[in-house]
JSON list of C-alpha atoms and ligand atoms in Angstrom, two decimals:
[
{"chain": "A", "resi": 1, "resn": "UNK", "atom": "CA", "xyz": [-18.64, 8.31, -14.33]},
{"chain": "A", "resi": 2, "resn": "UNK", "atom": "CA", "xyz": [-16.03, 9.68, -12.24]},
{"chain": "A", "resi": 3, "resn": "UNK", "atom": "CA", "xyz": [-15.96, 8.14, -8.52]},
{"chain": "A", "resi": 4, "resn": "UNK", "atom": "CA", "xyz": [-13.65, 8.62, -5.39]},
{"chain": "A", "resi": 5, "resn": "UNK", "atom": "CA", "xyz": [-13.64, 6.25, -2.57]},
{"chain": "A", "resi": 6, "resn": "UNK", "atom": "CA", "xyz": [-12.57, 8.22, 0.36]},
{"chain": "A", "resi": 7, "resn": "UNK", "atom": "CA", "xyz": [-11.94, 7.63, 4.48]},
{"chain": "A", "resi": 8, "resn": "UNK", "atom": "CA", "xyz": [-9.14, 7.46, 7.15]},
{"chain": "A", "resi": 9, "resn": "UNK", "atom": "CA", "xyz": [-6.01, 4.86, 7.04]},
{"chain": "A", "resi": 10, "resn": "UNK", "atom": "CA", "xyz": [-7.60, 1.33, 8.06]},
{"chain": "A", "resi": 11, "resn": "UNK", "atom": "CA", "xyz": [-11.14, 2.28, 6.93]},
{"chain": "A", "resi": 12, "resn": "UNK", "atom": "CA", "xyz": [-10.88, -0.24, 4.02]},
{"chain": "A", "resi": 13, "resn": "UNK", "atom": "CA", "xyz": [-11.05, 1.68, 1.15]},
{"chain": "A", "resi": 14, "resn": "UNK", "atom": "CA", "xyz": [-8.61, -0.34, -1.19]},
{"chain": "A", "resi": 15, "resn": "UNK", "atom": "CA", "xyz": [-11.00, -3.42, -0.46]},
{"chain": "A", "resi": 16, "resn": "UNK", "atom": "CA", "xyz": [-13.73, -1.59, -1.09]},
{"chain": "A", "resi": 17, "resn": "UNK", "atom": "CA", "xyz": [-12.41, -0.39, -4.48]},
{"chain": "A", "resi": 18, "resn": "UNK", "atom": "CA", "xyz": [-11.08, -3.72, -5.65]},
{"chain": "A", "resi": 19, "resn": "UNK", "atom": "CA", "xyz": [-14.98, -5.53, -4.86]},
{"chain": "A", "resi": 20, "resn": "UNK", "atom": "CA", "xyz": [-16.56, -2.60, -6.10]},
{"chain": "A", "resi": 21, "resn": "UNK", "atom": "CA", "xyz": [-14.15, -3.08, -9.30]},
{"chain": "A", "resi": 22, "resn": "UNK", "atom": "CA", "xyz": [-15.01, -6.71, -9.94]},
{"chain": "A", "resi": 23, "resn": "UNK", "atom": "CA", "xyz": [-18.68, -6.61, -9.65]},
{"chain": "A", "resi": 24, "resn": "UNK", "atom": "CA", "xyz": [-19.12, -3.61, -12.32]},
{"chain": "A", "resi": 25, "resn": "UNK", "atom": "CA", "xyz": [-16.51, -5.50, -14.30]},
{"chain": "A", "resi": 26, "resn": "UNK", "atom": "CA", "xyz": [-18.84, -8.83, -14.09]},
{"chain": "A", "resi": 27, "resn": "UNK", "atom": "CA", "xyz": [-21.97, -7.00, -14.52]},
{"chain": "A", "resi": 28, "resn": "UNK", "atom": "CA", "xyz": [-20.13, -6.08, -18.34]},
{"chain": "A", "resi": 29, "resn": "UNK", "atom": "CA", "xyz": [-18.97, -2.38, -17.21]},
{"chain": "A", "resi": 30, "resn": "UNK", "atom": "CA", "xyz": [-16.20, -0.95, -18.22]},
{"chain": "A", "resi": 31, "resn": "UNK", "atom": "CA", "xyz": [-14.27, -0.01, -15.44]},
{"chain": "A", "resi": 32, "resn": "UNK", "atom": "CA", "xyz": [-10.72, 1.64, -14.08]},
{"chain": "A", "resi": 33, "resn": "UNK", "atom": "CA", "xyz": [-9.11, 1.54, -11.05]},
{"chain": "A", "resi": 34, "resn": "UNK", "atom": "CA", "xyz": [-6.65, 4.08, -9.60]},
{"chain": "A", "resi": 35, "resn": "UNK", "atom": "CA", "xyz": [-5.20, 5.71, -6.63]},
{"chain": "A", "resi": 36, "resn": "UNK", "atom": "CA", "xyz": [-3.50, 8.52, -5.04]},
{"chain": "A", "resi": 37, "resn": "UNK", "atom": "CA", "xyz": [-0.71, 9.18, -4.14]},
{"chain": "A", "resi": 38, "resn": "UNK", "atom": "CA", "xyz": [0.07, 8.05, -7.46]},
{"chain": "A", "resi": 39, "resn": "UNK", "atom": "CA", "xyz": [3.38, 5.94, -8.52]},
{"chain": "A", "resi": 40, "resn": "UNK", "atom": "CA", "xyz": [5.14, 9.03, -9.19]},
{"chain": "A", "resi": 41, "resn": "UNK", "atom": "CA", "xyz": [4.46, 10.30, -5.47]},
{"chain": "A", "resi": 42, "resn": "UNK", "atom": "CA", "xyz": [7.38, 10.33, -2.89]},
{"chain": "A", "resi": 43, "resn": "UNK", "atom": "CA", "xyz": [7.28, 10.90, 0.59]},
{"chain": "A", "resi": 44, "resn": "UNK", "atom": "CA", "xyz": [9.66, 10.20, 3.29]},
{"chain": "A", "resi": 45, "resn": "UNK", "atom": "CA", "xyz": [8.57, 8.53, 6.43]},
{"chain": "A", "resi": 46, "resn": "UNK", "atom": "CA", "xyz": [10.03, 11.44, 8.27]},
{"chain": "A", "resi": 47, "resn": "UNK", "atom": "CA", "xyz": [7.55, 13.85, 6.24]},
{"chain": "A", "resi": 48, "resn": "UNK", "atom": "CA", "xyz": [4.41, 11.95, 6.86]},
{"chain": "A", "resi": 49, "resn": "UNK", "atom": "CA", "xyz": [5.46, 11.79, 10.47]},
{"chain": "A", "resi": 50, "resn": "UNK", "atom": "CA", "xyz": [6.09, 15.52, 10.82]},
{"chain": "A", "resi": 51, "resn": "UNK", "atom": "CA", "xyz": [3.13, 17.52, 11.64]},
{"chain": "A", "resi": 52, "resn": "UNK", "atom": "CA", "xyz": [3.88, 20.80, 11.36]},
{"chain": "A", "resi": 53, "resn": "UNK", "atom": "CA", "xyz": [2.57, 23.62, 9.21]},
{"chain": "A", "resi": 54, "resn": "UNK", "atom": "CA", "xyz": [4.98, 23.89, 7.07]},
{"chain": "A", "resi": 55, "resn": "UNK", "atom": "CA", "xyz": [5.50, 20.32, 5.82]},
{"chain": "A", "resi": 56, "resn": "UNK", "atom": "CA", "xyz": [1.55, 20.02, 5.75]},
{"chain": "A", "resi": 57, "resn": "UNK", "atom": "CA", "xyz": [1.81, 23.06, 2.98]},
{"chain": "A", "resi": 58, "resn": "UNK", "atom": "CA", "xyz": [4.26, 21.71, 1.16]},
{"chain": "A", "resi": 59, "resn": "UNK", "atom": "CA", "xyz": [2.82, 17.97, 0.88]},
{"chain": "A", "resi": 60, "resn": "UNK", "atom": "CA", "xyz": [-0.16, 20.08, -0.41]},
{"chain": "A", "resi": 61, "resn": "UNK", "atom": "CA", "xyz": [1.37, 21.02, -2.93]},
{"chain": "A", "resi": 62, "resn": "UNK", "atom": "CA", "xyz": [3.58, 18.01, -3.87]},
{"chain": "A", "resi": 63, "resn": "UNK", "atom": "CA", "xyz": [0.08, 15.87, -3.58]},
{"chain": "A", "resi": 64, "resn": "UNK", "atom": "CA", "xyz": [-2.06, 18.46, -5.56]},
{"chain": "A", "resi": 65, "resn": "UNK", "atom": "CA", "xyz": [0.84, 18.10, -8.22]},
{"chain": "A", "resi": 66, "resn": "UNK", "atom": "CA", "xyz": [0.86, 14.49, -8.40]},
{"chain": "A", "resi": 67, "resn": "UNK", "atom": "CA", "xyz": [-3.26, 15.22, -8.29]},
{"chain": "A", "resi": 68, "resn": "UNK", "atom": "CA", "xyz": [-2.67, 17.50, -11.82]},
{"chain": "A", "resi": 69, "resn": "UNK", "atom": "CA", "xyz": [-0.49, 14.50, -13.67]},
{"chain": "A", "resi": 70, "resn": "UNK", "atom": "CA", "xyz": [-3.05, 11.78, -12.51]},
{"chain": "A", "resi": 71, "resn": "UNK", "atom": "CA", "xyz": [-6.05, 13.77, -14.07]},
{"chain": "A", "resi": 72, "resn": "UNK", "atom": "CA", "xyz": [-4.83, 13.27, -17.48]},
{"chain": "A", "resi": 73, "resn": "UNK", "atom": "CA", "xyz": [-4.98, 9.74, -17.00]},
{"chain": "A", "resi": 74, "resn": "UNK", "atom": "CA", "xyz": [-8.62, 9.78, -15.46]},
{"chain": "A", "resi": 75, "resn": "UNK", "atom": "CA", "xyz": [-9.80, 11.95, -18.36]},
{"chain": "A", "resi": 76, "resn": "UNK", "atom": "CA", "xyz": [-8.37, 9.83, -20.99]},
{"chain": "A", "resi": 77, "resn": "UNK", "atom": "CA", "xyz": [-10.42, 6.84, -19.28]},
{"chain": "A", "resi": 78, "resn": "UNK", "atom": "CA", "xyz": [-13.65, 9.18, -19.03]},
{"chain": "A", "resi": 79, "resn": "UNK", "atom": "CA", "xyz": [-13.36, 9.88, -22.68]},
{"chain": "A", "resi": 80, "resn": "UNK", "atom": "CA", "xyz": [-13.41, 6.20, -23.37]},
{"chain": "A", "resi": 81, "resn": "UNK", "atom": "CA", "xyz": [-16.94, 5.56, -21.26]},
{"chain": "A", "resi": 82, "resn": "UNK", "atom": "CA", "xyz": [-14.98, 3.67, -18.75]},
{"chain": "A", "resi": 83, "resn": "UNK", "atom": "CA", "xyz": [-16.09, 4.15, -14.97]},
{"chain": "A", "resi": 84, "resn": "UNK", "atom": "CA", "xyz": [-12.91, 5.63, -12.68]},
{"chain": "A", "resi": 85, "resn": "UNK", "atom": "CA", "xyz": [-12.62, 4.51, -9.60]},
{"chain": "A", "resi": 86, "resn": "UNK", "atom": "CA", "xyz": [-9.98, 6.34, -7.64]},
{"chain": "A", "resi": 87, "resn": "UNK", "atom": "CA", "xyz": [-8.61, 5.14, -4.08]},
{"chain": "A", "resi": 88, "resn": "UNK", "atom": "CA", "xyz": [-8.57, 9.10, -3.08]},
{"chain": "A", "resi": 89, "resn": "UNK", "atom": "CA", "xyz": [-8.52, 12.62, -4.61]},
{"chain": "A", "resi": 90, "resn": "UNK", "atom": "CA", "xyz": [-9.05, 15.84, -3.28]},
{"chain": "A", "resi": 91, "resn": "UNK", "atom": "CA", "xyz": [-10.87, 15.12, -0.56]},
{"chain": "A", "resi": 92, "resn": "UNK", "atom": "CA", "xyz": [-7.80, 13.66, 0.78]},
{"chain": "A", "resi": 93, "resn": "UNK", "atom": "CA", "xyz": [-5.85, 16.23, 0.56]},
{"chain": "A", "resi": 94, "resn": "UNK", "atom": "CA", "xyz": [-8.35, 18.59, 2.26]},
{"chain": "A", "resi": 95, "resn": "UNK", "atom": "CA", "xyz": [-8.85, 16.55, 5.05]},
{"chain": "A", "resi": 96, "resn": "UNK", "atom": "CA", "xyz": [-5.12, 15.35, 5.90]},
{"chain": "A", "resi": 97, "resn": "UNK", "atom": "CA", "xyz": [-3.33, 18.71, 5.32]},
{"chain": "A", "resi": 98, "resn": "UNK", "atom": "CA", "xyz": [-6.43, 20.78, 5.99]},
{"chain": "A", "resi": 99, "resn": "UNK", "atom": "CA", "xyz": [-6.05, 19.60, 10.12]},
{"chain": "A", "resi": 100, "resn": "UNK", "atom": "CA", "xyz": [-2.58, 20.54, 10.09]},
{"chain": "A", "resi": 101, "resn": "UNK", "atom": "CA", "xyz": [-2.98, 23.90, 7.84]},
{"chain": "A", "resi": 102, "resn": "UNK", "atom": "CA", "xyz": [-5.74, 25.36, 9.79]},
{"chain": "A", "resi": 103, "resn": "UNK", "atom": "CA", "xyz": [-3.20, 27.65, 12.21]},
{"chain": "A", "resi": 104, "resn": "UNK", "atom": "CA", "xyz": [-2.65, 29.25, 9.40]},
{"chain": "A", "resi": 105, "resn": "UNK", "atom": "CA", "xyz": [-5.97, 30.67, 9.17]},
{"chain": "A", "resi": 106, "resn": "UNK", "atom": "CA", "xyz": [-7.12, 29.84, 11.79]},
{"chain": "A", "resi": 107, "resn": "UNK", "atom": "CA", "xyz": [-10.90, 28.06, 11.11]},
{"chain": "A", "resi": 108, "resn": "UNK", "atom": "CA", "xyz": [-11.71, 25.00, 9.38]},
{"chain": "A", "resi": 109, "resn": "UNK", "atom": "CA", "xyz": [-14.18, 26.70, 7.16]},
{"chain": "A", "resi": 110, "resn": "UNK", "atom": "CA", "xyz": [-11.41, 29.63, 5.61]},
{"chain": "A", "resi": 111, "resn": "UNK", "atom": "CA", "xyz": [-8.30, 26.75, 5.65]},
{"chain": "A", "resi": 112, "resn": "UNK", "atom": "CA", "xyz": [-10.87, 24.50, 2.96]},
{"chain": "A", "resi": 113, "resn": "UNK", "atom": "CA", "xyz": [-11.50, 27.67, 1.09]},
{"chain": "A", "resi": 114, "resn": "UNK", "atom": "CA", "xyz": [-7.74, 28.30, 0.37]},
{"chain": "A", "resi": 115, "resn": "UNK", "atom": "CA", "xyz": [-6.76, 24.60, -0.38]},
{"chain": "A", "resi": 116, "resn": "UNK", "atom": "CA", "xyz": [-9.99, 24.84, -2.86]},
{"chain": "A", "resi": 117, "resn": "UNK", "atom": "CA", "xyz": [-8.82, 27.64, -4.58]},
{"chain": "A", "resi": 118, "resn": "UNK", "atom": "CA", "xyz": [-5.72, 25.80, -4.95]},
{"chain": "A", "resi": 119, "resn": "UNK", "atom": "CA", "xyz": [-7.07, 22.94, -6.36]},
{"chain": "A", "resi": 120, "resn": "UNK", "atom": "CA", "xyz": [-8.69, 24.84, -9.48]},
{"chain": "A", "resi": 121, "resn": "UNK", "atom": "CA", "xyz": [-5.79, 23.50, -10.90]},
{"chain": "A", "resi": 122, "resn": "UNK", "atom": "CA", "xyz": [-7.75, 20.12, -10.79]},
{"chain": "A", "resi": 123, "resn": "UNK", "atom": "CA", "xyz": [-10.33, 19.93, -13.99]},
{"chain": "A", "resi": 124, "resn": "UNK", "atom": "CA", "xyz": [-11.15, 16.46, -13.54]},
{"chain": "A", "resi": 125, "resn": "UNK", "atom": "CA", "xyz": [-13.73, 16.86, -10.43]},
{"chain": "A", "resi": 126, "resn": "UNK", "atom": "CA", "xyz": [-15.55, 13.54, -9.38]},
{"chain": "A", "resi": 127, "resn": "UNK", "atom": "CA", "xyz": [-19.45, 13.00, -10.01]},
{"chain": "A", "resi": 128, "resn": "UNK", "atom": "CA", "xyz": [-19.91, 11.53, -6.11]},
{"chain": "A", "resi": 129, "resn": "UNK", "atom": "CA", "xyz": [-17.69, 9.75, -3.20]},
{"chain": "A", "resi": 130, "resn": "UNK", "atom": "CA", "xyz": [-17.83, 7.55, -1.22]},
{"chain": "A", "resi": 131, "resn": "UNK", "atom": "CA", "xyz": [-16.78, 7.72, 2.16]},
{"chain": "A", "resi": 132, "resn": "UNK", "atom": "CA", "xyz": [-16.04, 4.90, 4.48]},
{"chain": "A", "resi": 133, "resn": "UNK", "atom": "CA", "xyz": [-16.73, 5.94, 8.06]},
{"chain": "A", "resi": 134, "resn": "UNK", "atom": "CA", "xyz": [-14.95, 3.92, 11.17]},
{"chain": "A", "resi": 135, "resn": "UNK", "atom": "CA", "xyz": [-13.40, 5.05, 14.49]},
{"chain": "A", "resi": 136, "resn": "UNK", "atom": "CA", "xyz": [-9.86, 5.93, 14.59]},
{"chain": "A", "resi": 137, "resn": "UNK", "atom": "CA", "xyz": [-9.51, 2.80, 16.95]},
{"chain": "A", "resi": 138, "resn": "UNK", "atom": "CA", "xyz": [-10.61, 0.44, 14.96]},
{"chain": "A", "resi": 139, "resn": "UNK", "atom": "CA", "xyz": [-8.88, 1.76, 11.57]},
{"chain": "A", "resi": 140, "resn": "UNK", "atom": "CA", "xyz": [-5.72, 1.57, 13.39]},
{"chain": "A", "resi": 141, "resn": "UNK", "atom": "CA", "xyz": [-6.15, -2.35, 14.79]},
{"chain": "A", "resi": 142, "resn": "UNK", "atom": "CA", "xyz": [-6.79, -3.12, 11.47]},
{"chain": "A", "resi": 143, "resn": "UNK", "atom": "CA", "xyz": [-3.53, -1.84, 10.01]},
{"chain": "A", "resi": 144, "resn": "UNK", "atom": "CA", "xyz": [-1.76, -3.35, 13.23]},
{"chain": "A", "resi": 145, "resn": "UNK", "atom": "CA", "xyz": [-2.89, -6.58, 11.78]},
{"chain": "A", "resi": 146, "resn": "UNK", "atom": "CA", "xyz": [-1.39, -5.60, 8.30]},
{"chain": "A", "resi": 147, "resn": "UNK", "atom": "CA", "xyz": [1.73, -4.91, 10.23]},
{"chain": "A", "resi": 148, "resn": "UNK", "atom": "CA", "xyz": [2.45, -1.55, 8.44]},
{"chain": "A", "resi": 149, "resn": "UNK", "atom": "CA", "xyz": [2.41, 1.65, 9.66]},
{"chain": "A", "resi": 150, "resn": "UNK", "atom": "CA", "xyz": [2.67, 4.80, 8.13]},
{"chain": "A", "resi": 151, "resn": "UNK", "atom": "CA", "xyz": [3.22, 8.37, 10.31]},
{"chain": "A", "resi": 152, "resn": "UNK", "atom": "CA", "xyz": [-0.06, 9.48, 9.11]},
{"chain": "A", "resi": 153, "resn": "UNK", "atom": "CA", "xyz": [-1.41, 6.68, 10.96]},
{"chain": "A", "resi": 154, "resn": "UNK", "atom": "CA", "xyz": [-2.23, 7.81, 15.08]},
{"chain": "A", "resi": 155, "resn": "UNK", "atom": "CA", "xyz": [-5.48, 7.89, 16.54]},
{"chain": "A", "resi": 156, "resn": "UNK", "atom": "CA", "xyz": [-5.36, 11.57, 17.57]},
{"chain": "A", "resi": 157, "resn": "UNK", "atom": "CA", "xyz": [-4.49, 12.77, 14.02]},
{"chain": "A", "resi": 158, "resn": "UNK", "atom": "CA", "xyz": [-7.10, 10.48, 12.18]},
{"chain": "A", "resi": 159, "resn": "UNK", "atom": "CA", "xyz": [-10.00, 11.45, 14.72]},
{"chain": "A", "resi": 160, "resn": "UNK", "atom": "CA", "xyz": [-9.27, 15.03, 13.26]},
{"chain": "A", "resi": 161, "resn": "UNK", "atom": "CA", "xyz": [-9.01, 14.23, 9.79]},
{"chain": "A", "resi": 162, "resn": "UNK", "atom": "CA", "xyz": [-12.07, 12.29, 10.01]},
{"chain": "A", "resi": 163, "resn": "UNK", "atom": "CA", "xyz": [-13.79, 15.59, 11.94]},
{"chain": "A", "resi": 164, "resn": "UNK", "atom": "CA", "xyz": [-12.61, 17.36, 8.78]},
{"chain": "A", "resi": 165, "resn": "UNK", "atom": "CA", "xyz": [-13.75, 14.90, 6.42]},
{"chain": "A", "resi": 166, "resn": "UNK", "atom": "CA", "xyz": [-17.32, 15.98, 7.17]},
{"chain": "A", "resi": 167, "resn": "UNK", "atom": "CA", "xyz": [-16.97, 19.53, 6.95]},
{"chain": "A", "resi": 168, "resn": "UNK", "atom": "CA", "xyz": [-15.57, 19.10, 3.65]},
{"chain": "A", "resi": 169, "resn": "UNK", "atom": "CA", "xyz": [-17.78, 16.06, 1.49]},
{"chain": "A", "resi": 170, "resn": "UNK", "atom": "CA", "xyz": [-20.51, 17.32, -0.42]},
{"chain": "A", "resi": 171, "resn": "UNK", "atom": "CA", "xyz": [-24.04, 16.14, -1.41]},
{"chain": "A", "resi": 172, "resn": "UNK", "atom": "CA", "xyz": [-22.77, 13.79, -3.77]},
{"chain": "A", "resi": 173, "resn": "UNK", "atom": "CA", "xyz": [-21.39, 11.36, -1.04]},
{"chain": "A", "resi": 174, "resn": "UNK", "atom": "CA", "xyz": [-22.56, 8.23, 0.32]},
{"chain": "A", "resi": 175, "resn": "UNK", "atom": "CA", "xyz": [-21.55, 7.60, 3.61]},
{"chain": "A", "resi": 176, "resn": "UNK", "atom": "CA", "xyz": [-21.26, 4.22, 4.84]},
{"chain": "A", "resi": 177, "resn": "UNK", "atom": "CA", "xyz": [-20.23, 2.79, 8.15]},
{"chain": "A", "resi": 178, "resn": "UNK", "atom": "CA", "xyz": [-17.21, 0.28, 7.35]},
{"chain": "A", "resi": 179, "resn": "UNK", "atom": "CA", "xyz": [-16.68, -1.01, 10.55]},
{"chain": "A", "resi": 180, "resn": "UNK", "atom": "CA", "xyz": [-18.28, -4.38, 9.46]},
{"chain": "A", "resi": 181, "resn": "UNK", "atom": "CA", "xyz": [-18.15, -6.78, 7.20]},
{"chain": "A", "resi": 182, "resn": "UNK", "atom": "CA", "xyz": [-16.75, -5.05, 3.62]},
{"chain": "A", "resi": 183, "resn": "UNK", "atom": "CA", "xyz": [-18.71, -7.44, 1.20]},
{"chain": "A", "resi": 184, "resn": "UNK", "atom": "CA", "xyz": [-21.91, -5.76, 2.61]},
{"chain": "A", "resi": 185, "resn": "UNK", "atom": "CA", "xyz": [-20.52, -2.59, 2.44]},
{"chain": "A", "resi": 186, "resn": "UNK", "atom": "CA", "xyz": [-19.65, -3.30, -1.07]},
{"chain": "A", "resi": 187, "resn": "UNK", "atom": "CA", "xyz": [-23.31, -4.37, -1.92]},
{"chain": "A", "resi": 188, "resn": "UNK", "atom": "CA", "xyz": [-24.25, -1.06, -0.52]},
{"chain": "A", "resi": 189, "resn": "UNK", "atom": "CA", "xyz": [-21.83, 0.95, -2.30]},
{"chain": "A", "resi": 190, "resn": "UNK", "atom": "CA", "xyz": [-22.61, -0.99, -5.70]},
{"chain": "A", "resi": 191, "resn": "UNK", "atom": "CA", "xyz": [-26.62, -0.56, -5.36]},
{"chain": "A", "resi": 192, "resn": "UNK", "atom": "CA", "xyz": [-25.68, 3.39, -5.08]},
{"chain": "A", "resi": 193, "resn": "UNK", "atom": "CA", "xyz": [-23.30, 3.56, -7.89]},
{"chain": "A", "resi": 194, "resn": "UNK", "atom": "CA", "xyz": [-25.45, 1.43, -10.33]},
{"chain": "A", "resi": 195, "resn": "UNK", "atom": "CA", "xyz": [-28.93, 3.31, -9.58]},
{"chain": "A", "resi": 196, "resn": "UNK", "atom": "CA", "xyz": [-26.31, 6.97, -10.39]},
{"chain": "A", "resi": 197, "resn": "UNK", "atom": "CA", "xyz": [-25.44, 4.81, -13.66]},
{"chain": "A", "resi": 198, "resn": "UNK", "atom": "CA", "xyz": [-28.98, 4.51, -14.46]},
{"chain": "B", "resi": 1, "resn": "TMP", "atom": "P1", "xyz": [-2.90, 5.25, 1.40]},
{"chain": "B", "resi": 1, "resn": "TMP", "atom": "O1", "xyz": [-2.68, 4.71, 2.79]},
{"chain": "B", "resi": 1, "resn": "TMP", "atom": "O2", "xyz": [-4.33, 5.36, 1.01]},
{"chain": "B", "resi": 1, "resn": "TMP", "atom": "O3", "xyz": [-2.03, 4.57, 0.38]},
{"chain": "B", "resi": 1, "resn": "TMP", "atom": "O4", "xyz": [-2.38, 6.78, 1.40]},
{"chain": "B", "resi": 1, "resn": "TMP", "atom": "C1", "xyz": [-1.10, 7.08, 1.85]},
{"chain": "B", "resi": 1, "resn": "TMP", "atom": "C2", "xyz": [-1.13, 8.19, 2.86]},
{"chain": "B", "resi": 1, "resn": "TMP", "atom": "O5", "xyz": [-1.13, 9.46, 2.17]},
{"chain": "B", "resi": 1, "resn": "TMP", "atom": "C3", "xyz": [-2.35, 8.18, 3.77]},
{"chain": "B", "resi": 1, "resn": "TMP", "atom": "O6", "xyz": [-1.91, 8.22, 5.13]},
{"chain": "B", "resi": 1, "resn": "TMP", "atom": "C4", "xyz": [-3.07, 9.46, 3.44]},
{"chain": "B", "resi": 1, "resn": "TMP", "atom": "C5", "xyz": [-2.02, 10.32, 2.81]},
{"chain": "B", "resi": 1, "resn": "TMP", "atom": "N1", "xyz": [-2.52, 11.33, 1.85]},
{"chain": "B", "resi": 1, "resn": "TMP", "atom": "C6", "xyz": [-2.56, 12.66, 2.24]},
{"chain": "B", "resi": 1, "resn": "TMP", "atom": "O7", "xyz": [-2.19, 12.99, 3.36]},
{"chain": "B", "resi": 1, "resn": "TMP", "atom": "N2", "xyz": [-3.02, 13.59, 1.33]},
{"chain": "B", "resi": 1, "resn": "TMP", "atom": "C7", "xyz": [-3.42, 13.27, 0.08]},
{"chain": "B", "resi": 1, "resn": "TMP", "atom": "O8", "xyz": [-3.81, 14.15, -0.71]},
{"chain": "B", "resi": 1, "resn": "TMP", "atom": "C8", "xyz": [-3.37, 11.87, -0.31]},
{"chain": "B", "resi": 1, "resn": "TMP", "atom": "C9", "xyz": [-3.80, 11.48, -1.69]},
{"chain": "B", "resi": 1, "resn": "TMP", "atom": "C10", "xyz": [-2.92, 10.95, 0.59]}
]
């Protein structure tokens, strides 16, 4: 089983992952965790803060690239009946360059349609997501207590990628309000993923 754990900077997906991880593992599952962008992935801090069409098309590609290496690596952990957990995928990619594509063509609906077509490229789809809603607000105080920043990171730009994040996650998602505490959120996530297991 193939799983993506999705949502804006701050929303707490890498603590999600990491409980979700050590429950299956205690409950005897077998169980991999990942993320995107991978290693291999470079970005200057001067790309992620430029928001322009252009660079949005062009970290498309680069991130739909390091998307095609990193499936290889999922699929070799499918084969071996271990569950994949991935810190982001496509949906990612949809919703952060989708906002800043959409001049291009000028609707959310035909932008999504393009970046899918480019992203047949991707075999390795997921069986369901989960996506950790939270206002931009509060996604950014919790980085601010991190103390790291990335340019992807202002409230403007997330409330939009979150906007698109809806138009873009299918029936397979469970959406779960992470603006409380994560261990709950966890339990919540777990119950869903075990009763898809079953
Ligand atoms: P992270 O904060 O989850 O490590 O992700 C790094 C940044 O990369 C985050 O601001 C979201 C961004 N990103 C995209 O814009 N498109 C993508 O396809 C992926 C995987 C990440």
């Amino acid at each position: 089983m193939f799983i993506a754990v999705e949502g804006i900077d701050g929303s707490g997906k890498t603590t999600l992952t990491r409980l979700i991880g050590d429950r299956l593992s205690k409950g005897g599952h077998k169980v991999h965790l990942t993320r995107e962008p991978t290693e291999r992935f470079r970005m200057s801090d001067d790309e992620s803060t430029r928001h322009d069409v252009q660079t949005a098309i062009e970290l498309f590609f680069r991130f739909t690239e390091d998307r095609f290496h990193h499936q290889a690596s999922i699929r070799e952990n499918l084969e071996i009946g271990n569950i994949v957990l991935t810190d982001r995928y496509i949906a990612s990619s949809l919703a952060y360059q989708g906002v800043l594509i959409e001049p291009v063509f000028g609707s959310p609906q035909e932008t999504v349609e393009w970046m899918l077509q480019v992203s047949r490229i991707i075999e390795v789809l997921t069986d369901s997501t989960i996506y950790l809603d939270i206002e931009p607000e509060t996604a950014l105080k919790r980085i601010g207590n991190r103390g790291k920043y990335s340019g992807f990171e202002n409230a403007a730009y997330l409330s939009k990628v979150r906007e698109y994040y809806r138009i873009v996650l299918d029936r397979n998602t469970l959406f779960l309000d992470s603006t409380g505490d994560m261990e709950e959120v966890a339990e919540n996530a777990l119950e869903y993923i075990v009763k898809k297991l079953c």
